[in-house]
PDB file of C-alpha atoms and ligand atoms in Angstrom:
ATOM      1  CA  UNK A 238      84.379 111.518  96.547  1.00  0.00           C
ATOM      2  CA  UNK A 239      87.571 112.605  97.884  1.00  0.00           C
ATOM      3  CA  UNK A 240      90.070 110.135  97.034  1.00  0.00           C
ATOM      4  CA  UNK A 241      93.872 109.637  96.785  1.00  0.00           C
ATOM      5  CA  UNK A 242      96.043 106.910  95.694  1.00  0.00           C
ATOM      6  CA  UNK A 243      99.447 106.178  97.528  1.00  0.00           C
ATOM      7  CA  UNK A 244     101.935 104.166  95.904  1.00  0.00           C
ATOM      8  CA  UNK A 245     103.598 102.332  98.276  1.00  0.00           C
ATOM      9  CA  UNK A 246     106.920 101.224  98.397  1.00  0.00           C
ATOM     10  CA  UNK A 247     108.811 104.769  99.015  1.00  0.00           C
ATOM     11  CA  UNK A 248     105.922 106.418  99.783  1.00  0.00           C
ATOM     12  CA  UNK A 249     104.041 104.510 102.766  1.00  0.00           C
ATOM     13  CA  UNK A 250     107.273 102.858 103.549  1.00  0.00           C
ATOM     14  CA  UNK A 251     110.888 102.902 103.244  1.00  0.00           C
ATOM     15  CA  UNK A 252     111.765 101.111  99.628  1.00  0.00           C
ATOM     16  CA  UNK A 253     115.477  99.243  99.148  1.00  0.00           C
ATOM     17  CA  UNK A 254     116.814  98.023  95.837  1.00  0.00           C
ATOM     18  CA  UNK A 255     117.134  94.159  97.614  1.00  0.00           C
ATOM     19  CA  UNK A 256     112.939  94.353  98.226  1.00  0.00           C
ATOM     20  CA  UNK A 257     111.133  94.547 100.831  1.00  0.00           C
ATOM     21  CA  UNK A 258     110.777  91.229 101.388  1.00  0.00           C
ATOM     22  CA  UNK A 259     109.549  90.340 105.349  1.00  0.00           C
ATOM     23  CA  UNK A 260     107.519  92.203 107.595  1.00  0.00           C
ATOM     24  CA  UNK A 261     110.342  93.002 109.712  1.00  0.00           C
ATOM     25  CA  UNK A 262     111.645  94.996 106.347  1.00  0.00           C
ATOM     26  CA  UNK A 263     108.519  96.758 106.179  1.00  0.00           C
ATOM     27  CA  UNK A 264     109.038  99.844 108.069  1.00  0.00           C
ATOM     28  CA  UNK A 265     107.261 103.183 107.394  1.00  0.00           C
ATOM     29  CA  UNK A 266     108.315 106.419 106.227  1.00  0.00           C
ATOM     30  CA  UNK A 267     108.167 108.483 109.572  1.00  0.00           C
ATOM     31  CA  UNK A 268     105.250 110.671 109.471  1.00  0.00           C
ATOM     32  CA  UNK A 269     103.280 108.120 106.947  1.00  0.00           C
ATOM     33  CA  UNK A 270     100.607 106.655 108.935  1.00  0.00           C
ATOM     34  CA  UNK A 271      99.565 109.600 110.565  1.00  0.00           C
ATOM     35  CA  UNK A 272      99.327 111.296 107.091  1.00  0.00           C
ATOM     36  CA  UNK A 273      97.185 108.384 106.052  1.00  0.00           C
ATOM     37  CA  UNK A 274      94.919 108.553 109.327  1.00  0.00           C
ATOM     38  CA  UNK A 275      94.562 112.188 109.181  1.00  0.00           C
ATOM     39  CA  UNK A 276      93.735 112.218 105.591  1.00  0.00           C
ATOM     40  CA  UNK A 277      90.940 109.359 106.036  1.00  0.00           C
ATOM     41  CA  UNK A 278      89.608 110.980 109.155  1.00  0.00           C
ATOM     42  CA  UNK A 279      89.552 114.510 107.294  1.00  0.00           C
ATOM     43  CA  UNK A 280      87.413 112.753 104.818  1.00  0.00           C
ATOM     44  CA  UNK A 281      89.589 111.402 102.336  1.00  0.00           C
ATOM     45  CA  UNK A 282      89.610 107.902 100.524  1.00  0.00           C
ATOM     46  CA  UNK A 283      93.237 106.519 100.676  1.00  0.00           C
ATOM     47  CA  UNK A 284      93.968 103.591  98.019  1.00  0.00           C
ATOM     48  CA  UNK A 285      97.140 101.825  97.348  1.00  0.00           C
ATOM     49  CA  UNK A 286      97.978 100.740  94.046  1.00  0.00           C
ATOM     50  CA  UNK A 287     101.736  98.765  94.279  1.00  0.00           C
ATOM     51  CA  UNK A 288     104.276  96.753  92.131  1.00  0.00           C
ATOM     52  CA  UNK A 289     105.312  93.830  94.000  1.00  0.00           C
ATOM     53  CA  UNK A 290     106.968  92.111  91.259  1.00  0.00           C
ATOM     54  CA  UNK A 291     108.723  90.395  94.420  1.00  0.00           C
ATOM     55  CA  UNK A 292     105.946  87.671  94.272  1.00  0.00           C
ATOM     56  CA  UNK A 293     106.725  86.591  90.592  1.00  0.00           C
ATOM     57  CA  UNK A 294     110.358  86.373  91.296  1.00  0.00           C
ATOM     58  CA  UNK A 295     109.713  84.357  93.977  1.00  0.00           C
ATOM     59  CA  UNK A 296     111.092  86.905  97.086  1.00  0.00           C
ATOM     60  CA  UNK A 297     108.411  86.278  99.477  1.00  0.00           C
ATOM     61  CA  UNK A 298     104.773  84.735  99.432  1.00  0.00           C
ATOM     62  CA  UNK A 299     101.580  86.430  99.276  1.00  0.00           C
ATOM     63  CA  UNK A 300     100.938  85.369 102.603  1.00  0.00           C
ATOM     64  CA  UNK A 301     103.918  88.312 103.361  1.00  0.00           C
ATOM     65  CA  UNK A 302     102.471  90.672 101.419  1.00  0.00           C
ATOM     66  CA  UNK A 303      99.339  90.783 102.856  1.00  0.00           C
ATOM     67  CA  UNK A 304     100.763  90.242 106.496  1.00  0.00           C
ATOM     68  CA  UNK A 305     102.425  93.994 105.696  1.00  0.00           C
ATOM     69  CA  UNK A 306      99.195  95.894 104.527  1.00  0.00           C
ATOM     70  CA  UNK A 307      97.251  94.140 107.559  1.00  0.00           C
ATOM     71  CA  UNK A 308     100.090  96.005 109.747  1.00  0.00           C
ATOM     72  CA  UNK A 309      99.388  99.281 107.470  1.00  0.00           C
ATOM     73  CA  UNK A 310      95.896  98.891 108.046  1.00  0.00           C
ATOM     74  CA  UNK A 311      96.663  98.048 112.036  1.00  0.00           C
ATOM     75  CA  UNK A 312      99.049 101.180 112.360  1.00  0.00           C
ATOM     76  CA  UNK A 313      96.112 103.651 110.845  1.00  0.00           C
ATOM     77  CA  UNK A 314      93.616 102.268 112.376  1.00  0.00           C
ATOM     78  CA  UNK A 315      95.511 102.505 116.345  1.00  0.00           C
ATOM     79  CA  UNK A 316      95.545 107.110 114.855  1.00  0.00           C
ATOM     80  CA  UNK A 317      91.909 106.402 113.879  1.00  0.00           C
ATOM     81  CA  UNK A 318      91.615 106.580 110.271  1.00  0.00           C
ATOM     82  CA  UNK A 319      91.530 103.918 107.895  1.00  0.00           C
ATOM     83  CA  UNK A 320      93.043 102.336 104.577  1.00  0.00           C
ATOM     84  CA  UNK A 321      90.894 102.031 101.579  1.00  0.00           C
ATOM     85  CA  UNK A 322      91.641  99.625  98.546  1.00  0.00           C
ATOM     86  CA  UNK A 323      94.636  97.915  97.987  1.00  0.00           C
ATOM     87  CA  UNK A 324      95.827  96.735  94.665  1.00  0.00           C
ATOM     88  CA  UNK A 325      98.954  94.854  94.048  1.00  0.00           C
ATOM     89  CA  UNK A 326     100.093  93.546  90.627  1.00  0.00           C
ATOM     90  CA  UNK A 327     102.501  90.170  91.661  1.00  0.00           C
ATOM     91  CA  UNK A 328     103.592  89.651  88.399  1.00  0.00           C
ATOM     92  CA  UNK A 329     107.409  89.937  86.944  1.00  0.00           C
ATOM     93  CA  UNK A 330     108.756  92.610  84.421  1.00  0.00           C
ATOM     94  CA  UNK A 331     108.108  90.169  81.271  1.00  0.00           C
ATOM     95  CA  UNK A 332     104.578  88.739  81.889  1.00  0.00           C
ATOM     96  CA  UNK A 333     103.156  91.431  80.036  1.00  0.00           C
ATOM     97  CA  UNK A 334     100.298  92.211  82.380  1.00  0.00           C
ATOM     98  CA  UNK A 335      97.817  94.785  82.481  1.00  0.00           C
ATOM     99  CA  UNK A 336      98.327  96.142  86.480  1.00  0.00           C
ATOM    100  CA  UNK A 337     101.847  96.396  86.135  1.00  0.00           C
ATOM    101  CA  UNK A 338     103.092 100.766  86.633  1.00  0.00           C
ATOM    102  CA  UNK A 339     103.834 102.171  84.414  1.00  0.00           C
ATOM    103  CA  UNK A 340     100.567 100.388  83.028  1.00  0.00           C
ATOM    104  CA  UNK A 341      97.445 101.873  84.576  1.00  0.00           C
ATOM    105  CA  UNK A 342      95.782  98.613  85.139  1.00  0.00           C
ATOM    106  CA  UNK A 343      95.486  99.219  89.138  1.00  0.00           C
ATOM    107  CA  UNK A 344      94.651 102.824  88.815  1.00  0.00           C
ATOM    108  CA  UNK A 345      91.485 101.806  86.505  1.00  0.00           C
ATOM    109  CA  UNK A 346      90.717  98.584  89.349  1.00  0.00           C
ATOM    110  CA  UNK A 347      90.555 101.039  92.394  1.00  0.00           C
ATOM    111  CA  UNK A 348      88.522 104.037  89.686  1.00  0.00           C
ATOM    112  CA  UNK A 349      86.329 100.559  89.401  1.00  0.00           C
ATOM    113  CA  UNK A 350      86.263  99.444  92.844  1.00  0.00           C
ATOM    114  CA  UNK A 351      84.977 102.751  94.047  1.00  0.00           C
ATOM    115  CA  UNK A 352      83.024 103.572  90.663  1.00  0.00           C
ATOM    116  CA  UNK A 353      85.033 107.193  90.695  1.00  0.00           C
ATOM    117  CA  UNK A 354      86.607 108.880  87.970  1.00  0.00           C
ATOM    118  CA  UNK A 355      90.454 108.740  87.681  1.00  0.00           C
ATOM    119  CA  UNK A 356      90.539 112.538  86.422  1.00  0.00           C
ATOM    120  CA  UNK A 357      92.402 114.808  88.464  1.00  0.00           C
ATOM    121  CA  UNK A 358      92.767 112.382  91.265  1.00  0.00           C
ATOM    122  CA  UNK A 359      96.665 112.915  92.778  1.00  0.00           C
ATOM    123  CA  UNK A 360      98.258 109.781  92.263  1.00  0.00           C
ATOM    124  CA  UNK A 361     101.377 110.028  94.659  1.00  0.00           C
ATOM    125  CA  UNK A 362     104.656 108.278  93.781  1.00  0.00           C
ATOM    126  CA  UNK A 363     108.233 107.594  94.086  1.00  0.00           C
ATOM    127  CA  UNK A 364     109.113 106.409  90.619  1.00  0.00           C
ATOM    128  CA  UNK A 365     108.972 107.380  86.735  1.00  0.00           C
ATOM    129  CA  UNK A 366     106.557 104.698  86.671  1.00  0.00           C
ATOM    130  CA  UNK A 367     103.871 105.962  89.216  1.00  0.00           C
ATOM    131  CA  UNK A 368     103.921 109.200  87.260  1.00  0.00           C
ATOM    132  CA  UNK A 369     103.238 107.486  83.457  1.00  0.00           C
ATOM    133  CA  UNK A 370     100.441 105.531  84.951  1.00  0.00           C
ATOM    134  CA  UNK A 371      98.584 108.864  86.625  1.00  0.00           C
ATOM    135  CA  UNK A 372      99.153 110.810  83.248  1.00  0.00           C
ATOM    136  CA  UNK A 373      97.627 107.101  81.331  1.00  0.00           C
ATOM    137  CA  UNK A 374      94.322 107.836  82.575  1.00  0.00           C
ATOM    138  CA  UNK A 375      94.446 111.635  83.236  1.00  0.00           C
ATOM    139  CA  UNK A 376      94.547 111.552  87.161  1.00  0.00           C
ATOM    140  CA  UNK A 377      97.544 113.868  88.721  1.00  0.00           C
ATOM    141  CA  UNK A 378     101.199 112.751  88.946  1.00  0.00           C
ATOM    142  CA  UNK A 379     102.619 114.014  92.030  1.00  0.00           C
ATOM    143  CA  UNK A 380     106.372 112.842  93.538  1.00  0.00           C
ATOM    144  CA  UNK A 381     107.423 112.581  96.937  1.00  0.00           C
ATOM    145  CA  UNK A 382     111.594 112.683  97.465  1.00  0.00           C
ATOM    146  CA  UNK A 383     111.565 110.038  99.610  1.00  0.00           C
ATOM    147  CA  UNK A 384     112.331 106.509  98.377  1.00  0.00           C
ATOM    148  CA  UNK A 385     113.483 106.489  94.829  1.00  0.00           C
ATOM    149  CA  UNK A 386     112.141 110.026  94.118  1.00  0.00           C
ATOM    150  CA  UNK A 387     115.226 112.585  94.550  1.00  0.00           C
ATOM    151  CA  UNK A 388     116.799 109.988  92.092  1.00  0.00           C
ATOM    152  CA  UNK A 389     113.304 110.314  89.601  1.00  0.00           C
ATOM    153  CA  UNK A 390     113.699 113.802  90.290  1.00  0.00           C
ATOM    154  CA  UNK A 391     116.811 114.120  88.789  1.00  0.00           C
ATOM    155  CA  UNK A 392     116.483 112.599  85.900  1.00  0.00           C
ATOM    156  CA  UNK A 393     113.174 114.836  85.023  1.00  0.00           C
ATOM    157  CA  UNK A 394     109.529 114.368  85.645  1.00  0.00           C
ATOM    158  CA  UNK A 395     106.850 115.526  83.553  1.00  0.00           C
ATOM    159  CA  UNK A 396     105.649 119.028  83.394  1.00  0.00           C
ATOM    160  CA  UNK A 397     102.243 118.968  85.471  1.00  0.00           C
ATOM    161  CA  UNK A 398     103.863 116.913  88.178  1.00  0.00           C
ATOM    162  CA  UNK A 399     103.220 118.131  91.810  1.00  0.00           C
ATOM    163  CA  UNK A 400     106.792 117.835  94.200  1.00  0.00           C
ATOM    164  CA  UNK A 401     106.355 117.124  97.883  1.00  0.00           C
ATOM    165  CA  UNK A 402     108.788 116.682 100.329  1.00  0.00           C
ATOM    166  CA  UNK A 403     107.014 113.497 101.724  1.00  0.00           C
ATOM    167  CA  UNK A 404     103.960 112.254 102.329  1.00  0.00           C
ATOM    168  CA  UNK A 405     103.177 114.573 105.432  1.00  0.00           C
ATOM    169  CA  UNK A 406     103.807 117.346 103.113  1.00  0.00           C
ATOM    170  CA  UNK A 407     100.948 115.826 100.562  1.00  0.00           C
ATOM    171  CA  UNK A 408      98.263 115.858 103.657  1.00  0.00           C
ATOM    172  CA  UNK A 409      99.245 118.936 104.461  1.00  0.00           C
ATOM    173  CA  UNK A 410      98.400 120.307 101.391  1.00  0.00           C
ATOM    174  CA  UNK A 411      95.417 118.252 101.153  1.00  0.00           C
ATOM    175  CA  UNK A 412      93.739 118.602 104.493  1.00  0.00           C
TER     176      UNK A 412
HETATM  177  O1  GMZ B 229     106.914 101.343  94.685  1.00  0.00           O
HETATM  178  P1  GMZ B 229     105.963 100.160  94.634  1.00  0.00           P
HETATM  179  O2  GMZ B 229     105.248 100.051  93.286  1.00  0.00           O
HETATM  180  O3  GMZ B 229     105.010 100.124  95.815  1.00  0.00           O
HETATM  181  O4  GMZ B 229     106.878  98.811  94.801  1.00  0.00           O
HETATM  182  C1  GMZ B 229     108.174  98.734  94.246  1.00  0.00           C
HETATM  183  C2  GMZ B 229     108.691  97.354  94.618  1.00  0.00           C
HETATM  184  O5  GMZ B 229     107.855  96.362  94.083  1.00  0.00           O
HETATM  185  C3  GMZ B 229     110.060  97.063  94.052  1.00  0.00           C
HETATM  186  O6  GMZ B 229     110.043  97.354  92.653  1.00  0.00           O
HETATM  187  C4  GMZ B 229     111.262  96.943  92.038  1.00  0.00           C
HETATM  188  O7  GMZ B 229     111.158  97.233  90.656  1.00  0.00           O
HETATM  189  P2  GMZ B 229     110.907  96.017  89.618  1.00  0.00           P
HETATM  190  O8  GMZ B 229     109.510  95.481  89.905  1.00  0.00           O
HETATM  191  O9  GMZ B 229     111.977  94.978  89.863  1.00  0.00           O
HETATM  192  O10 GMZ B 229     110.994  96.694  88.230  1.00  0.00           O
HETATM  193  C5  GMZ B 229     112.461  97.691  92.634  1.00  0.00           C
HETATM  194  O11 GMZ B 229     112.310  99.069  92.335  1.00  0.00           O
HETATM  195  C6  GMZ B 229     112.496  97.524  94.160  1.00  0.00           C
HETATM  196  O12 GMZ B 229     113.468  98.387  94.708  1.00  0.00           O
HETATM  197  C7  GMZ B 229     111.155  97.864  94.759  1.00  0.00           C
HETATM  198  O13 GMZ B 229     111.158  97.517  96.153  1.00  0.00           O
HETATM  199 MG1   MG B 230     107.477 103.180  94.959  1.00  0.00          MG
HETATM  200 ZN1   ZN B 231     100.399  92.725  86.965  1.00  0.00          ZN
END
């Protein structure tokens, strides 16, 4: 199967160091959702895998979290595509989970979900983070400069990673 797995924050949508803690905060990256609907109508399985330590620290509920990937979901489905699985680890820096990035806990739940293999698969991110968990189980780092990743940029990625401009620029390659 042809799948791909987004980040989110700085990827989808626009990130900030405060959170992104409302709906109203959760605005996308121009250009995002049609990526996402031209990817999935082209064929392509679009998971999310996201650190939304917010919930642990006690930012916003669940109930906001999921009220802003119902939107995503809403936005791609109004271009005609659609949004595969989303994972979100809640938990805070020190819990010592297994989902957390740069863990590869969520990458191995969607691989699990949609009984794929991880290898090779572009896992598209904004921070250091996103990239250590694609190389943890072999799947394709690939950065996006929008969000935090001119600043990852500049402080050096690892070899093999992939550069896009934005999202777009990933579907364009892609499709
Ligand atoms: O980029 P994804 O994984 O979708 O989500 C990142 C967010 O959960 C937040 O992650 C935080 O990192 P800490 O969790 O505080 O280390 C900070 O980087 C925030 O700026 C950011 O909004
Ligand atoms: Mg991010
Ligand atoms: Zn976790």
């Amino acid at each position: 199967m042809k799948l791909l797995i987004l980040d989110r924050d700085g990827v989808i949508n626009f990130d900030s160091d405060a959170y992104i803690k409302s709906l109203q905060e959760w605005i996308p990256i121009p250009g995002s959702i049609e990526a996402i609907a031209q990817l999935s109508k082209a064929g392509w399985t679009v998971a999310v895998a996201t650190n939304q330590s917010g919930i642990a620290r006690g930012y916003y509920p669940l109930q906001t979290l999921e009220a802003m990937h119902a939107r995503l979901r809403e936005l791609v489905a109004e271009q005609g595509g659609e949004v595969g699985h989303i994972v979100y680890c809640p938990h805070g820096p020190d819990e010592g989970c297994d989902c957390r990035k740069p863990k590869p806990g969520m990458l191995r739940a969607i691989a699990e979900h949609y009984q794929a293999d991880l290898s090779g698969i572009w896992f598209v991110g904004d921070s250091k983070g996103d990239l250590e968990a694609a190389l943890a189980v072999g799947a394709q780092p690939v950065l996006v400069k929008t969000g935090k990743g001119e600043k990852t940029l500049s402080k050096g990625v690892p070899q093999n990673t992939l550069i896009f401009d934005d999202l777009a620029a990933v579907a364009r390659a892609l499709i």
